[in-house]
Short mmCIF file of C-alpha atoms and ligand atoms in Angstrom, two decimals:
data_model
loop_
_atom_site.label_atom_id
_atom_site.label_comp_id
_atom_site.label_asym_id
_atom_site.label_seq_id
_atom_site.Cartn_x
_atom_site.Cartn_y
_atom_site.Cartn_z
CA UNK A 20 1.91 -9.53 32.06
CA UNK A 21 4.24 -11.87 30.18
CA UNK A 22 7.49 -11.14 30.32
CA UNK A 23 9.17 -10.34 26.83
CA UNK A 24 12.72 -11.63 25.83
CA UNK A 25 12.62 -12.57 22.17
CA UNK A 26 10.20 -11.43 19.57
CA UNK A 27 9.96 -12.10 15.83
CA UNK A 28 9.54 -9.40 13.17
CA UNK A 29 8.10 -9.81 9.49
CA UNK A 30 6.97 -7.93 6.46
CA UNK A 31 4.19 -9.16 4.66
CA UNK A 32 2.36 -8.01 1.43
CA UNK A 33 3.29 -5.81 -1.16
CA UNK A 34 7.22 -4.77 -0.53
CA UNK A 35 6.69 -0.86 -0.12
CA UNK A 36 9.50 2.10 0.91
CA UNK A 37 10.56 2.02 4.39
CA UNK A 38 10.12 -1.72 5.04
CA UNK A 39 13.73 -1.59 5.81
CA UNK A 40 13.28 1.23 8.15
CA UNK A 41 10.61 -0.26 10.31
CA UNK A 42 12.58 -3.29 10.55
CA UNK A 43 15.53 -1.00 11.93
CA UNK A 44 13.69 0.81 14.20
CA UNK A 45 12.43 -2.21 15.42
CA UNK A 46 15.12 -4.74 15.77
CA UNK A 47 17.81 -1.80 16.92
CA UNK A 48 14.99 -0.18 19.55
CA UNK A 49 14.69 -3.82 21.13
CA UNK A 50 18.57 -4.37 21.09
CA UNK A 51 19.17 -1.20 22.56
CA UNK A 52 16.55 -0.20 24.69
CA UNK A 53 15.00 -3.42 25.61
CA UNK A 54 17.97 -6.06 25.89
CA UNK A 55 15.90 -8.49 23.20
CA UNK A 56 16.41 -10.73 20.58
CA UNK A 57 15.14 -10.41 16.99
CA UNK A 58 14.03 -12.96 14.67
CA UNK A 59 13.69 -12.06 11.29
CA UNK A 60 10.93 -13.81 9.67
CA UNK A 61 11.23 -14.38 6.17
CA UNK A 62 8.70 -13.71 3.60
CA UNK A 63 5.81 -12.77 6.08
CA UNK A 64 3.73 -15.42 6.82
CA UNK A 65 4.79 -17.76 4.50
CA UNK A 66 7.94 -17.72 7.13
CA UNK A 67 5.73 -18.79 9.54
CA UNK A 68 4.03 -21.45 7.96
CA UNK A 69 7.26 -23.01 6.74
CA UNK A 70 9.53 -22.13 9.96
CA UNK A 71 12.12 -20.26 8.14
CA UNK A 72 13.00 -17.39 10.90
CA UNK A 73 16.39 -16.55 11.98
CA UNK A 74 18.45 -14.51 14.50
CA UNK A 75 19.13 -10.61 13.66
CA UNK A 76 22.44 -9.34 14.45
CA UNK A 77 22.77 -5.23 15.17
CA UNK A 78 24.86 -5.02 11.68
CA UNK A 79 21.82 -6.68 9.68
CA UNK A 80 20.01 -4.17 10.43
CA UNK A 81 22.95 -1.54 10.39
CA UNK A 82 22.84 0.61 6.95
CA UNK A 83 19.31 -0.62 5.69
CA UNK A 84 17.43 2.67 6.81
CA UNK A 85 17.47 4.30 3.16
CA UNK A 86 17.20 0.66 1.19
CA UNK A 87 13.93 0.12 -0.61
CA UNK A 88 12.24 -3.02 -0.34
CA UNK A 89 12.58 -5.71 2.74
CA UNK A 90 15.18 -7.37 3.93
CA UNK A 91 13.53 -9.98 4.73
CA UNK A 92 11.51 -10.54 2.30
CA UNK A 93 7.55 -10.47 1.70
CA UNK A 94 4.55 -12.78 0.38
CA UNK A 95 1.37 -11.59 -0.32
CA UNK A 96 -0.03 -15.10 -0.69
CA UNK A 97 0.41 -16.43 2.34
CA UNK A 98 -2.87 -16.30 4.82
CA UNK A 99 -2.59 -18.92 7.59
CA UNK A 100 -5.98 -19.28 8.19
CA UNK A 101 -6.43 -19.58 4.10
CA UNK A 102 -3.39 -21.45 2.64
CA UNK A 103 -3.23 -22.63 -0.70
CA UNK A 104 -1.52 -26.31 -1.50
CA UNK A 105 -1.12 -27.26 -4.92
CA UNK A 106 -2.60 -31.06 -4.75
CA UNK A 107 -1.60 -32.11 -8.37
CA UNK A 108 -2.58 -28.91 -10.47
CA UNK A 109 -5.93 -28.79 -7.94
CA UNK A 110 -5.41 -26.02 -5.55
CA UNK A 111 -6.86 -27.12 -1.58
CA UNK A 112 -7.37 -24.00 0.54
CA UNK A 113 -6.68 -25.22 4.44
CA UNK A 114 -6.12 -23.80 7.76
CA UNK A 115 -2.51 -23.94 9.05
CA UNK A 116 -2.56 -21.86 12.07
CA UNK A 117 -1.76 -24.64 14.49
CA UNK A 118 1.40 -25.08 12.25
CA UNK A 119 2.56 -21.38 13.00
CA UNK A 120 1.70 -21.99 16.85
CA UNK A 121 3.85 -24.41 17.01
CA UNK A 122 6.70 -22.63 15.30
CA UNK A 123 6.24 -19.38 16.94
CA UNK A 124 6.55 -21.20 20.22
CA UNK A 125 9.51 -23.59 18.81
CA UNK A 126 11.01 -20.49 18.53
CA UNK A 127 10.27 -19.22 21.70
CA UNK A 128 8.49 -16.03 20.09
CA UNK A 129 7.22 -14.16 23.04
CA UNK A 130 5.48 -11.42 20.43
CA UNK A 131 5.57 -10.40 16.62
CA UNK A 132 5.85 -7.36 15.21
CA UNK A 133 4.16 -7.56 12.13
CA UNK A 134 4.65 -4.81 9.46
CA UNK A 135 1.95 -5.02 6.43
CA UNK A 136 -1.10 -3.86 5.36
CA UNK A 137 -4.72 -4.74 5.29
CA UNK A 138 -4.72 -8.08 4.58
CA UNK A 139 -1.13 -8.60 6.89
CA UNK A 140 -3.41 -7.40 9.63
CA UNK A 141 -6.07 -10.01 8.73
CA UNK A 142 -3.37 -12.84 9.16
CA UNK A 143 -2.17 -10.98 12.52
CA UNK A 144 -6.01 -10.84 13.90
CA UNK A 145 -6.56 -14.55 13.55
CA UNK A 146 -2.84 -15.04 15.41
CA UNK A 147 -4.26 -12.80 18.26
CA UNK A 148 -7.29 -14.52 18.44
CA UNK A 149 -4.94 -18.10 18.54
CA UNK A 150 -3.24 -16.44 21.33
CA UNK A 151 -0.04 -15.20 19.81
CA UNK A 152 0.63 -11.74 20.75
CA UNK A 153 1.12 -9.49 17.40
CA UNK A 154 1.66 -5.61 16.99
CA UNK A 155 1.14 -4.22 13.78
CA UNK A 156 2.47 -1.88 11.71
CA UNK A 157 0.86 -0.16 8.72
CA UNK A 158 2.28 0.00 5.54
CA UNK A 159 0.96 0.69 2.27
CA UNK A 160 1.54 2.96 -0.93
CA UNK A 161 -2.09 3.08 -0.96
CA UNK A 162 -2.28 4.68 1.99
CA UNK A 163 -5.78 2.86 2.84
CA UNK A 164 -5.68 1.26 6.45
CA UNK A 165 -8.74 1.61 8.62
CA UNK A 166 -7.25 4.15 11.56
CA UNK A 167 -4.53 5.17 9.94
CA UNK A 168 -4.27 8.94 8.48
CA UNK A 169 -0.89 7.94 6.87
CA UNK A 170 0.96 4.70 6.26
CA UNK A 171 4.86 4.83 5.59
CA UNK A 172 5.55 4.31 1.74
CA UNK A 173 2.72 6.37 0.44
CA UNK A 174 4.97 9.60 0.46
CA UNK A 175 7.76 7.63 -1.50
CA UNK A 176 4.99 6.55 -3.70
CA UNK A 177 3.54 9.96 -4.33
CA UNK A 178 6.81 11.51 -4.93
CA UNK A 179 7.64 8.86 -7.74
CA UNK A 180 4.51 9.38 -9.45
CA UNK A 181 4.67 12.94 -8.97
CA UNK A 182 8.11 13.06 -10.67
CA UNK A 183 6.68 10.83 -13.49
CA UNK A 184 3.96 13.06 -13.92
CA UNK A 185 6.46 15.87 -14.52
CA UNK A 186 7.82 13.80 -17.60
CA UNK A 187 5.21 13.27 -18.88
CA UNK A 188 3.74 16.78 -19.20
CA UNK A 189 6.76 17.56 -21.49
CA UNK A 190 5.48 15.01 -24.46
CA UNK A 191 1.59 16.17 -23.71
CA UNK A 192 2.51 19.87 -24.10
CA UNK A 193 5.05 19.10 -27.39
CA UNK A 194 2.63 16.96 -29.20
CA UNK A 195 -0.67 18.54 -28.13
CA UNK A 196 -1.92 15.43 -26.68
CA UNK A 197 -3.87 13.96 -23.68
CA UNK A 198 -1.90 12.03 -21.85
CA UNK A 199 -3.70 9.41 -19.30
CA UNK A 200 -1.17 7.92 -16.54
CA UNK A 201 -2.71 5.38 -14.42
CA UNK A 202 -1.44 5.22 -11.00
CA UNK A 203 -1.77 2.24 -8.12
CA UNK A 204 -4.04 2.37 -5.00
CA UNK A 205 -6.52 -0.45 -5.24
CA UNK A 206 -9.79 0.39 -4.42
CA UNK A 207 -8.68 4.20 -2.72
CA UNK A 208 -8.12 6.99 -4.28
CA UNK A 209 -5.42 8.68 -2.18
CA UNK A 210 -2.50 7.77 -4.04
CA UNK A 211 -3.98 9.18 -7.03
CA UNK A 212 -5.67 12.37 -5.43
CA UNK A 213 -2.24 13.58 -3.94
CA UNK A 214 -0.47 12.59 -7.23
CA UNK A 215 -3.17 14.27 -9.00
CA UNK A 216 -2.73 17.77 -7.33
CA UNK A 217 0.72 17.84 -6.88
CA UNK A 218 0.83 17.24 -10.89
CA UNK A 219 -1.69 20.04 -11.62
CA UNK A 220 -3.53 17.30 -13.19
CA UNK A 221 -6.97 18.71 -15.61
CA UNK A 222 -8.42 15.80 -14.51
CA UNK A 223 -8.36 13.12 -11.57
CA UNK A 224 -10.63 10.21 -11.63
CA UNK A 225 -10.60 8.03 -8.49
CA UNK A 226 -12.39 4.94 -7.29
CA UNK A 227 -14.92 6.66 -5.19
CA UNK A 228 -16.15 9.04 -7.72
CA UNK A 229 -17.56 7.10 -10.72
CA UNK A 230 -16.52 8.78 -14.03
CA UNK A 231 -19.01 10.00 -16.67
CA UNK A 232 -17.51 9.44 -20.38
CA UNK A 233 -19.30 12.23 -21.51
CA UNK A 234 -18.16 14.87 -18.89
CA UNK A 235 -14.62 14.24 -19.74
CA UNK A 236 -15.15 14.67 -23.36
CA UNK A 237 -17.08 17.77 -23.06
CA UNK A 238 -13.79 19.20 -21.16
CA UNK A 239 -11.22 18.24 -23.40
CA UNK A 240 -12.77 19.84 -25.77
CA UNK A 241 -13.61 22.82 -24.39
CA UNK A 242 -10.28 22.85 -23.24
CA UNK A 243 -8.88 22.44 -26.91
CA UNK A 244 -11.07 24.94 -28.25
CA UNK A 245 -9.93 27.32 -25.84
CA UNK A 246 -6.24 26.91 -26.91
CA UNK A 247 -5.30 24.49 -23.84
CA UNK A 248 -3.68 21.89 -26.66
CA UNK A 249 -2.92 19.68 -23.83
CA UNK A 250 -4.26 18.01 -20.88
CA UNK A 251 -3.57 15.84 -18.53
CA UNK A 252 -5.57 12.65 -16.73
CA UNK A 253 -4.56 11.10 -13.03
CA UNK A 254 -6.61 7.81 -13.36
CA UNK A 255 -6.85 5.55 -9.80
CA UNK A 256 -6.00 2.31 -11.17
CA UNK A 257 -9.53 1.44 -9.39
CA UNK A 258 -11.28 3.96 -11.22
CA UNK A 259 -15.00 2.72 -12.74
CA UNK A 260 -17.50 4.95 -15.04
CA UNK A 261 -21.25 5.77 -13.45
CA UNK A 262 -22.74 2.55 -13.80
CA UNK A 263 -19.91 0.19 -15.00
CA UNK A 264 -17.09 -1.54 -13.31
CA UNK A 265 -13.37 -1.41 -12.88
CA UNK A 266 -10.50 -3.06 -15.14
CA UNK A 267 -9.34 -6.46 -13.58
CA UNK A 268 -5.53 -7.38 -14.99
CA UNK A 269 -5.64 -10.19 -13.73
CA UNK A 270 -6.50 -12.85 -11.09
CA UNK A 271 -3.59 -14.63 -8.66
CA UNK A 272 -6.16 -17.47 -7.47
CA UNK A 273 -3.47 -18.64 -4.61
CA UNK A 274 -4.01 -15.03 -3.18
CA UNK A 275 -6.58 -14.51 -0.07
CA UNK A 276 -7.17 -11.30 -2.78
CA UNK A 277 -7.18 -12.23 -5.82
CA UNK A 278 -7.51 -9.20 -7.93
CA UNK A 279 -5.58 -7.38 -9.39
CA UNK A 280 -6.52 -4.33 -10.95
CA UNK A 281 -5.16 -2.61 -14.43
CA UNK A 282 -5.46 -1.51 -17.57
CA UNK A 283 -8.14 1.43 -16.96
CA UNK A 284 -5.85 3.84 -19.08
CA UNK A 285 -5.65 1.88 -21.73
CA UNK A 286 -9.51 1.95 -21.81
CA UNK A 287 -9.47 5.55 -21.08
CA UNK A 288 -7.46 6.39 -24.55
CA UNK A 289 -9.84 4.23 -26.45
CA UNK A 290 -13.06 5.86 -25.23
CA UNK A 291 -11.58 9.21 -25.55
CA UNK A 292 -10.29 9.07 -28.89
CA UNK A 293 -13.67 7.63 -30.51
CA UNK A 294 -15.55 10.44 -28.61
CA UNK A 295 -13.21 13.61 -29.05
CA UNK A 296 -10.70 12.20 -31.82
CA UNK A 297 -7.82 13.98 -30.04
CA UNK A 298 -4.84 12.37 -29.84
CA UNK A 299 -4.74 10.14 -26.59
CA UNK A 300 -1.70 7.53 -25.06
CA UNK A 301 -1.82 6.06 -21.79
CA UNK A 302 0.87 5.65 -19.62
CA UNK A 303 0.76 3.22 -16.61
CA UNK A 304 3.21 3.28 -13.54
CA UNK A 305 3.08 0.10 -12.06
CA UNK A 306 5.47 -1.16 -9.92
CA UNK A 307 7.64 1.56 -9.97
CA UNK A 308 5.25 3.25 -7.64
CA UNK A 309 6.59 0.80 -5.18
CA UNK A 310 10.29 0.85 -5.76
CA UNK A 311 13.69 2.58 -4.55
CA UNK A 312 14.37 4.56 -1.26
CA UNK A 313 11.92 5.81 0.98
CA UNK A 314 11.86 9.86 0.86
CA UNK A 315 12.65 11.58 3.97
CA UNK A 316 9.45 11.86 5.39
CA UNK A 317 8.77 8.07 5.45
CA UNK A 318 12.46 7.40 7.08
CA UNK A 319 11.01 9.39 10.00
CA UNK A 320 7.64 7.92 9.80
CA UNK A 321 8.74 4.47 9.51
CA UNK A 322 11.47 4.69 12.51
CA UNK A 323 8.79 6.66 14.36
CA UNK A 324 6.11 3.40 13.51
CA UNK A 325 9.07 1.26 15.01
CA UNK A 326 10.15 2.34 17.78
CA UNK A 327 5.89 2.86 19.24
CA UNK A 328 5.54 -0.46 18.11
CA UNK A 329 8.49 -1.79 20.60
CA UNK A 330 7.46 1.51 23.35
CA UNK A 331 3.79 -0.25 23.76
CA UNK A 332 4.68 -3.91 23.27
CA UNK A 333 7.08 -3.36 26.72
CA UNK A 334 4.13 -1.35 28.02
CA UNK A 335 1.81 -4.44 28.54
CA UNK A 336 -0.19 -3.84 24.87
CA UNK A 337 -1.76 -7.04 23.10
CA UNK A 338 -2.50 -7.12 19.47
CA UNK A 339 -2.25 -3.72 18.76
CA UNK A 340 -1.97 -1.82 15.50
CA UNK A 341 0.16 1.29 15.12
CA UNK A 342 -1.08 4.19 13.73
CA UNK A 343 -1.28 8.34 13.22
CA UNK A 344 -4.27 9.89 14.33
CA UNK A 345 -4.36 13.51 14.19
CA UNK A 346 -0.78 14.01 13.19
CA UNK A 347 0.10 11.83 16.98
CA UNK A 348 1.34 8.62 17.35
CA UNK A 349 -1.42 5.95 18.88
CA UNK A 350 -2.74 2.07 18.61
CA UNK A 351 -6.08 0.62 17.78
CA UNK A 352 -7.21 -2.88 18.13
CA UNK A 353 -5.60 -4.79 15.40
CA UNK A 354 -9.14 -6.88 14.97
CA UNK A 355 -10.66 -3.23 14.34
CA UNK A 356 -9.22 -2.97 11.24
CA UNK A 357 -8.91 -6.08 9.87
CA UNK A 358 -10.56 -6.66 7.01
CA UNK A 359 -11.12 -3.14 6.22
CA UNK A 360 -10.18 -0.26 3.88
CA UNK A 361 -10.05 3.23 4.48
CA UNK A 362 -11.78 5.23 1.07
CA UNK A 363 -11.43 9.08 0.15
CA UNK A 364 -14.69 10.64 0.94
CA UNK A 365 -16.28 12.29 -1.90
CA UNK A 366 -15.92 15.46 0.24
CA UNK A 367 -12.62 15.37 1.48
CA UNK A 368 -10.76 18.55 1.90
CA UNK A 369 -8.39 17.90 -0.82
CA UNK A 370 -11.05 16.47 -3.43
CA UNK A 371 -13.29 20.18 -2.50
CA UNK A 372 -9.46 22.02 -2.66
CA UNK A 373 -8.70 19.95 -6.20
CA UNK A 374 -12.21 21.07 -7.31
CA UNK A 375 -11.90 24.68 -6.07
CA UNK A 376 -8.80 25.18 -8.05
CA UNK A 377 -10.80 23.83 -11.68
CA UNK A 378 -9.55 20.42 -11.40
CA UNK A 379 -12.18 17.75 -13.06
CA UNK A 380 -13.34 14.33 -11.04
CA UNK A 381 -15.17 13.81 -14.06
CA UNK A 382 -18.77 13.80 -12.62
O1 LIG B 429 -1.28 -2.69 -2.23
C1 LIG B 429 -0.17 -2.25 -2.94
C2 LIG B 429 -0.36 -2.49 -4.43
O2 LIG B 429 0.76 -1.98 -5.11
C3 LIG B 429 -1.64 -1.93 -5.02
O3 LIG B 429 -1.59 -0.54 -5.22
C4 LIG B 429 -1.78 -2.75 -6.26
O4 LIG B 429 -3.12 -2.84 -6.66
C5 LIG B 429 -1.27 -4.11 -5.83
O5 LIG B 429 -0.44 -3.89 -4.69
C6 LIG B 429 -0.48 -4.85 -6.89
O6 LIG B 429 -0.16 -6.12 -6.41
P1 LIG B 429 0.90 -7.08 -7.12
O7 LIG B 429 2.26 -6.59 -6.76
O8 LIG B 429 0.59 -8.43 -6.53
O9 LIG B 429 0.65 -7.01 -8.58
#
């Protein structure tokens, strides 16, 4: 087994709550416990690629626990394997892993932690497979990696929303409207199904159940008829109707994923009002989703996530991804999950709750 005296950490992605508090966990359990050193890498991978990395003192990592964002910094264009140079306005995709061997081992790197999501897992399963030794740890508002019951940052994310949510329902219920708030998740659901019934929301459309127009309509309706002169719409910004597809914003063509999804609930109001004319805005929460201090629950998470990332790495484990299983701390394979994204089953015991308790998934 390799013996371990300096590793590197980085955060790559979308920045996300508790970011900061991994990176504590993690630099303070290797100074303490372990006798290491800490490089910071900054901006994920892009770090790597351009051998920008430097040495973590305890006090830079001293007083970040409740700071949103990273420290360090994050890029959620930069794949190694799949890096794009701008050659004169023309962009060339190439393959700069060699480049990052050689600065991970200028640096004397003897492992990276690296702290992302799906696609920061990617990056860190072609590094294994190059032989540099990478644990991961999962982090996402969207609460979507492969293995993972729950990433750090999607209980921040929740709460926000959920708090926006109760805002809203003051306008719907004073102007007798429908109110449609789009929230983030990419192609999963979750961060809209727990926003969705912690809001009491009428209705809660998600990615993995397809909407019918018609359905919705009939319910508004019903439930203006009936003296309900408001309701209220949770719409997955990866939402689709039966048959159609979802809203792209727009494209970042230097990404390894290049869409970006948006704009369903502004859709949403126009198909509503031409079918039911009730009065319909949309309201979409972007980035805010993302923002400010972590809540409690993803402090403890997060340093939790840390601190197993630094316990195995000492233990003898090789590109490993952290995760919760069961409510437990474990690892899987890092290459098992690359690449993947974990969906809300149509049956899942909060979409059959949601359902039980007369909330609409609009099929
Ligand atoms: O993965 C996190 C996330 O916030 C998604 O929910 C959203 O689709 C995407 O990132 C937005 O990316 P960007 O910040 O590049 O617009």
């Amino acid at each position: 087994m390799a013996t371990i005296k300096r590793i590197g950490v980085l955060t790559g992605g979308g920045d996300c709550p508790g970011l900061n508090a991994v990176i504590r966990a993690v630099s303070k359990t290797a100074m303490n416990e372990f006798k290491l050193e800490v490089f910071g890498v900054e901006d994920g991978f892009l770090g790597l690629i351009q051998n920008r990395m430097h040495l973590l003192h305890w006090n830079d990592v001293s007083n970040i626990l409740t700071q949103g964002g990273t420290i360090l910094g994050t890029s959620n264009r930069a794949n190694p394997q799949r890096f794009a140079i701008d050659r004169g306005g023309k962009t060339e995709w190439v393959n700069v892993t060699d480049r990052v061997l050689d600065h991970v081992r200028g640096s004397e790197l003897d492992a990276l932690v690296c702290i992302g999501g799906d696609g920061t897992m990617t990056g860190a399963a072609n590094l294994v497979e190059s032989g540099i030794n990478c644990i991961g740890v999962p982090k996402t508002i969207d609460n979507d990696i492969e293995g993972c019951e729950r990433t750090f940052g999607f209980d921040t994310a929740v709460h926000t929303a959920a708090e926006c949510f109760d805002k809203i329902h003051t306008t719907a219920m004073s102007h007798h409207r429908v109110m449609v708030v789009e929230v983030m998740g990419r192609n999963a659901g979750w961060l809209a199904l727990h926003t969705g019934v912690a809001s009491g929301a009428d209705i809660i459309l998600i990615p993995e159940i397809p909407y019918d127009l018609e359905i919705i309509a009939d319910l508004l309706r019903r439930r203006s008829r009936n003296g309900k002169r408001f309701s209220i719409i949770c719409v997955s910004e990866g939402a689709k109707p039966k048959g159609g597809d979802v809203v792209v914003a727009r494209r970042v063509e230097t990404s390894p994923d290049p869409v970006r999804l948006g704009g369903i609930a502004i859709k949403l109001v126009a198909d509503i009002e031409e079918k039911t004319k009730l009065d319909v805005r949309a309201t979409v929460l972007g980035h805010i989703q993302r923002g400010g201090p972590p809540t409690p629950a993803d402090r403890v998470l997060a340093t939790q996530f840390g601190y197993h990332a630094l316990e195995i790495l000492m233990a003898g484990a090789q590109g490993q991804l952290v995760v919760q299983q069961g409510g437990r701390l474990a690892e899987v394979p890092i290459q098992s999950v690359a690449g993947k994204q974990r969906k809300v089953a149509p049956d899942d015991p909060l979409v059959r709750t949601a359902r039980a308790v007369g909330t609409c998934f609009g099929d």
